[in-house]
C-alpha positions as a Markdown table, in Angstrom:
| # | Residue | x | y | z |
|---|---|---|---|---|
| 1 | Unk | 0.0 | 0.1 | -0.1 |
| 2 | Unk | 1.1 | 3.6 | -0.4 |
| 3 | Unk | 2.7 | 5.5 | 2.7 |
| 4 | Unk | 4.9 | 8.3 | 3.2 |
| 5 | Unk | 6.4 | 10.0 | 6.2 |
| 6 | Unk | 4.6 | 7.7 | 8.3 |
| 7 | Unk | 5.8 | 5.1 | 10.7 |
| 8 | Unk | 3.9 | 2.0 | 11.3 |
| 9 | Unk | 3.8 | 0.7 | 14.8 |
| 10 | Unk | 1.8 | -2.6 | 14.3 |
| 11 | Unk | -0.6 | -3.9 | 11.9 |
| 12 | Unk | -2.8 | -7.2 | 12.1 |
| 13 | Unk | -5.6 | -8.7 | 9.5 |
| 14 | Unk | -8.6 | -10.4 | 10.7 |
| 15 | Unk | -10.3 | -12.5 | 8.2 |
| 16 | Unk | -14.0 | -12.5 | 8.3 |
| 17 | Unk | -15.1 | -14.7 | 11.1 |
| 18 | Unk | -11.6 | -15.7 | 11.7 |
| 19 | Unk | -8.7 | -14.9 | 14.1 |
| 20 | Unk | -6.7 | -11.9 | 14.0 |
| 21 | Unk | -3.0 | -12.4 | 12.2 |
| 22 | Unk | -0.1 | -10.0 | 13.5 |
| 23 | Unk | 2.3 | -8.5 | 10.8 |
| 24 | Unk | 5.8 | -9.8 | 11.2 |
| 25 | Unk | 7.2 | -6.9 | 9.6 |
| 26 | Unk | 7.0 | -3.7 | 7.4 |
| 27 | Unk | 9.3 | -3.2 | 4.1 |
| 28 | Unk | 9.4 | 0.4 | 3.1 |
| 29 | Unk | 10.1 | 1.4 | -0.3 |
| 30 | Unk | 10.5 | 5.3 | 0.4 |
| 31 | Unk | 11.3 | 6.0 | -3.3 |
| 32 | Unk | 8.1 | 4.6 | -4.6 |
| 33 | Unk | 6.2 | 5.9 | -1.3 |
| 34 | Unk | 5.0 | 2.2 | -0.4 |
| 35 | Unk | 5.0 | -0.4 | 2.3 |
| 36 | Unk | 4.7 | -4.0 | 2.2 |
| 37 | Unk | 3.5 | -5.7 | 5.4 |
| 38 | Unk | 4.6 | -9.1 | 5.9 |
| 39 | Unk | 2.6 | -11.9 | 7.7 |
| 40 | Unk | 3.9 | -15.0 | 9.0 |
| 41 | Unk | 1.4 | -17.2 | 6.4 |
| 42 | Unk | -0.4 | -16.4 | 3.4 |
| 43 | Unk | -3.7 | -14.4 | 3.8 |
| 44 | Unk | -6.9 | -16.1 | 2.9 |
| 45 | Unk | -8.8 | -14.1 | 0.2 |
| 46 | Unk | -11.9 | -12.8 | 0.8 |
| 47 | Unk | -13.4 | -9.8 | 3.2 |
| 48 | Unk | -11.3 | -9.1 | 6.5 |
| 49 | Unk | -10.3 | -6.1 | 8.5 |
| 50 | Unk | -6.9 | -4.6 | 8.4 |
| 51 | Unk | -5.8 | -2.7 | 11.2 |
| 52 | Unk | -2.7 | -0.3 | 11.4 |
| 53 | Unk | -1.3 | 1.8 | 14.5 |
| 54 | Unk | 1.0 | 4.4 | 12.9 |
| 55 | Unk | 2.4 | 7.7 | 13.6 |
| 56 | Unk | 2.7 | 10.5 | 10.9 |
| 57 | Unk | 3.6 | 14.2 | 11.2 |
| 58 | Unk | 1.6 | 17.3 | 10.9 |
| 59 | Unk | 4.2 | 18.6 | 8.1 |
| 60 | Unk | 4.9 | 22.1 | 6.8 |
| 61 | Unk | 5.2 | 20.9 | 3.0 |
| 62 | Unk | 1.5 | 22.2 | 2.1 |
| 63 | Unk | 0.4 | 18.7 | 1.2 |
| 64 | Unk | -0.8 | 15.8 | 3.1 |
| 65 | Unk | -1.9 | 16.9 | 6.6 |
| 66 | Unk | 0.0 | 20.2 | 7.0 |
| 67 | Unk | 0.0 | 23.2 | 9.5 |
| 68 | Unk | -1.4 | 26.4 | 7.7 |
| 69 | Unk | -0.6 | 29.7 | 9.5 |
| 70 | Unk | -3.1 | 32.1 | 10.2 |
| 71 | Unk | -3.5 | 35.2 | 12.0 |
| 72 | Unk | -6.2 | 36.2 | 14.7 |
| 73 | Unk | -8.4 | 39.2 | 14.6 |
| 74 | Unk | -5.8 | 40.6 | 17.7 |
| 75 | Unk | -2.5 | 39.8 | 15.5 |
| 76 | Unk | -1.7 | 36.6 | 16.9 |
| 77 | Unk | -0.2 | 34.2 | 14.7 |
| 78 | Unk | -1.7 | 30.7 | 15.3 |
| 79 | Unk | -1.9 | 27.2 | 13.5 |
| 80 | Unk | -4.3 | 24.9 | 12.0 |
| 81 | Unk | -4.2 | 21.6 | 10.7 |
| 82 | Unk | -5.6 | 21.0 | 7.2 |
| 83 | Unk | -5.4 | 18.5 | 4.6 |
| 84 | Unk | -4.4 | 18.4 | 0.9 |
| 85 | Unk | -4.8 | 15.2 | -0.6 |
| 86 | Unk | -5.1 | 15.8 | -4.5 |
| 87 | Unk | -3.7 | 14.0 | -6.2 |
| 88 | Unk | -1.8 | 11.4 | -4.5 |
| 89 | Unk | -0.9 | 12.9 | -0.7 |
| 90 | Unk | -3.3 | 11.1 | 1.5 |
| 91 | Unk | -0.6 | 8.5 | 2.0 |
| 92 | Unk | 1.2 | 11.3 | 3.9 |
| 93 | Unk | -1.5 | 11.3 | 6.5 |
| 94 | Unk | -2.5 | 7.6 | 6.7 |
| 95 | Unk | -1.7 | 4.3 | 4.7 |
| 96 | Unk | -3.7 | 3.5 | 2.0 |
| 97 | Unk | -4.2 | 2.4 | -1.7 |
| 98 | Unk | -3.7 | 6.0 | -2.6 |
| 99 | Unk | -4.6 | 5.9 | -6.3 |
| 100 | Unk | -7.5 | 7.9 | -7.8 |
| 101 | Unk | -9.0 | 4.8 | -9.3 |
| 102 | Unk | -9.2 | 2.9 | -6.2 |
| 103 | Unk | -12.3 | 4.0 | -4.1 |
| 104 | Unk | -13.7 | 3.0 | -0.7 |
| 105 | Unk | -15.9 | 4.6 | 2.1 |
| 106 | Unk | -14.1 | 6.3 | 5.1 |
| 107 | Unk | -15.0 | 6.2 | 8.5 |
| 108 | Unk | -13.2 | 9.6 | 10.2 |
| 109 | Unk | -12.9 | 10.1 | 13.5 |
| 110 | Unk | -10.5 | 13.1 | 15.0 |
| 111 | Unk | -9.1 | 13.4 | 18.3 |
| 112 | Unk | -8.8 | 17.4 | 18.7 |
| 113 | Unk | -8.3 | 19.8 | 21.5 |
| 114 | Unk | -11.8 | 20.5 | 22.9 |
| 115 | Unk | -11.7 | 24.5 | 21.8 |
| 116 | Unk | -11.2 | 23.8 | 18.1 |
| 117 | Unk | -13.4 | 22.8 | 15.7 |
| 118 | Unk | -12.9 | 19.7 | 13.6 |
| 119 | Unk | -14.4 | 19.2 | 10.1 |
| 120 | Unk | -14.8 | 16.4 | 7.3 |
| 121 | Unk | -16.4 | 15.5 | 4.6 |
| 122 | Unk | -19.5 | 14.7 | 6.4 |
| 123 | Unk | -21.6 | 15.5 | 9.1 |
| 124 | Unk | -20.6 | 14.9 | 13.0 |
| 125 | Unk | -22.5 | 12.1 | 14.5 |
| 126 | Unk | -20.7 | 12.0 | 18.0 |
| 127 | Unk | -18.6 | 14.2 | 19.7 |
| 128 | Unk | -17.6 | 13.0 | 23.4 |
| 129 | Unk | -14.6 | 13.8 | 25.8 |
| 130 | Unk | -11.6 | 11.8 | 25.3 |
| 131 | Unk | -10.9 | 9.4 | 28.2 |
| 132 | Unk | -7.1 | 9.9 | 28.4 |
| 133 | Unk | -7.0 | 13.6 | 28.3 |
| 134 | Unk | -9.9 | 16.2 | 29.6 |
| 135 | Unk | -8.6 | 19.0 | 27.0 |
| 136 | Unk | -9.2 | 16.9 | 24.1 |
| 137 | Unk | -12.3 | 15.4 | 22.3 |
| 138 | Unk | -13.2 | 12.5 | 19.9 |
| 139 | Unk | -15.3 | 13.7 | 16.9 |
| 140 | Unk | -16.8 | 11.0 | 14.8 |
| 141 | Unk | -18.1 | 11.8 | 11.4 |
| 142 | Unk | -20.7 | 9.7 | 9.5 |
| 143 | Unk | -19.5 | 7.6 | 6.5 |
| 144 | Unk | -18.9 | 8.8 | 3.3 |
| 145 | Unk | -20.0 | 8.0 | -0.4 |
| 146 | Unk | -17.8 | 5.9 | -2.0 |
| 147 | Unk | -14.8 | 7.9 | -3.2 |
| 148 | Unk | -11.0 | 8.4 | -4.0 |
| 149 | Unk | -8.7 | 8.9 | -1.3 |
| 150 | Unk | -7.8 | 12.5 | -2.5 |
| 151 | Unk | -11.3 | 13.7 | -1.9 |
| 152 | Unk | -10.9 | 12.7 | 2.1 |
| 153 | Unk | -10.6 | 16.1 | 3.8 |
| 154 | Unk | -10.2 | 16.9 | 7.7 |
| 155 | Unk | -9.4 | 20.3 | 9.3 |
| 156 | Unk | -8.9 | 21.0 | 12.7 |
| 157 | Unk | -8.9 | 25.2 | 13.7 |
| 158 | Unk | -10.7 | 28.1 | 15.1 |
| 159 | Unk | -13.5 | 28.9 | 12.6 |
| 160 | Unk | -16.6 | 30.9 | 12.6 |
| 161 | Unk | -19.6 | 29.6 | 10.5 |
| 162 | Unk | -22.8 | 31.0 | 8.8 |
| 163 | Unk | -25.9 | 28.5 | 8.4 |
| 164 | Unk | -29.3 | 27.9 | 6.9 |
| 165 | Unk | -31.4 | 25.6 | 5.4 |
| 166 | Unk | -32.3 | 24.4 | 1.9 |
| 167 | Unk | -35.9 | 24.0 | 0.5 |
| 168 | Unk | -35.7 | 20.4 | 1.4 |
| 169 | Unk | -34.2 | 21.0 | 4.9 |
| 170 | Unk | -31.0 | 20.2 | 4.3 |
| 171 | Unk | -28.4 | 22.1 | 6.8 |
| 172 | Unk | -25.9 | 24.1 | 4.8 |
| 173 | Unk | -23.1 | 25.7 | 6.8 |
| 174 | Unk | -20.0 | 27.7 | 5.3 |
| 175 | Unk | -16.9 | 28.0 | 7.8 |
| 176 | Unk | -14.8 | 31.2 | 7.7 |
| 177 | Unk | -11.8 | 32.4 | 9.6 |
| 178 | Unk | -12.8 | 33.8 | 13.3 |
| 179 | Unk | -14.5 | 37.1 | 13.0 |
| 180 | Unk | -15.4 | 36.8 | 9.3 |
| 181 | Unk | -18.7 | 35.1 | 9.3 |
| 182 | Unk | -20.4 | 37.8 | 7.4 |
| 183 | Unk | -17.9 | 37.2 | 4.5 |
| 184 | Unk | -19.3 | 33.9 | 4.1 |
| 185 | Unk | -22.8 | 34.7 | 3.6 |
| 186 | Unk | -22.8 | 35.1 | -0.3 |
| 187 | Unk | -21.1 | 31.7 | -0.4 |
| 188 | Unk | -24.0 | 30.2 | 1.8 |
| 189 | Unk | -26.5 | 32.0 | -0.5 |
| 190 | Unk | -24.9 | 30.4 | -3.5 |
| 191 | Unk | -24.8 | 26.9 | -2.0 |
| 192 | Unk | -28.2 | 26.8 | -1.0 |
| 193 | Unk | -29.5 | 28.1 | -4.4 |
| 194 | Unk | -27.3 | 25.1 | -6.0 |
| 195 | Unk | -28.9 | 22.6 | -3.5 |
| 196 | Unk | -32.4 | 23.6 | -4.4 |
| 197 | Unk | -31.7 | 23.8 | -8.1 |
| 198 | Unk | -30.2 | 20.6 | -7.8 |
| 199 | Unk | -33.0 | 19.0 | -6.2 |
| 200 | Unk | -35.7 | 20.4 | -8.4 |
| 201 | Unk | -37.7 | 18.4 | -11.0 |
């Protein structure tokens, strides 16, 4: 699978209805941005679950999962964590088959400081305190439609938003830098108009 700037700690595969098999090694091909997982025996074909524990970096390369500098209304410099995965940089945030033709659904959960906004492709379905640190929360998002890895997105930072509902009752939000919610109103109107028009007979 594809993997760049990531260290895998453990990996295992559990065939559906069978016992978990732990990987015995990780062979990084850094030039090709790939990693091969080794298992003690041949894996059976069919459905299963691949679990990977890994550590990555919040880089400053403006690709993958990276730091984005901004200035608060009071003039203080701060950083948000944002993604840019197109065309093949999701591999810098998580090990995956990072080719546009390969598609999957994604169940995204983020552990973030409780005073920050966490965004992803889908709506938030759960937000709860993180058990290991009272300053963190775990934010879980709804499952995405089937899509390529380059369309996955997540953001952690300080944001304001404006929102309204479409004629069909769909909540539409536009997020803006803190203190600039008024500047999001035009984008909100355009998005709601597009939502309403796309649902017209």
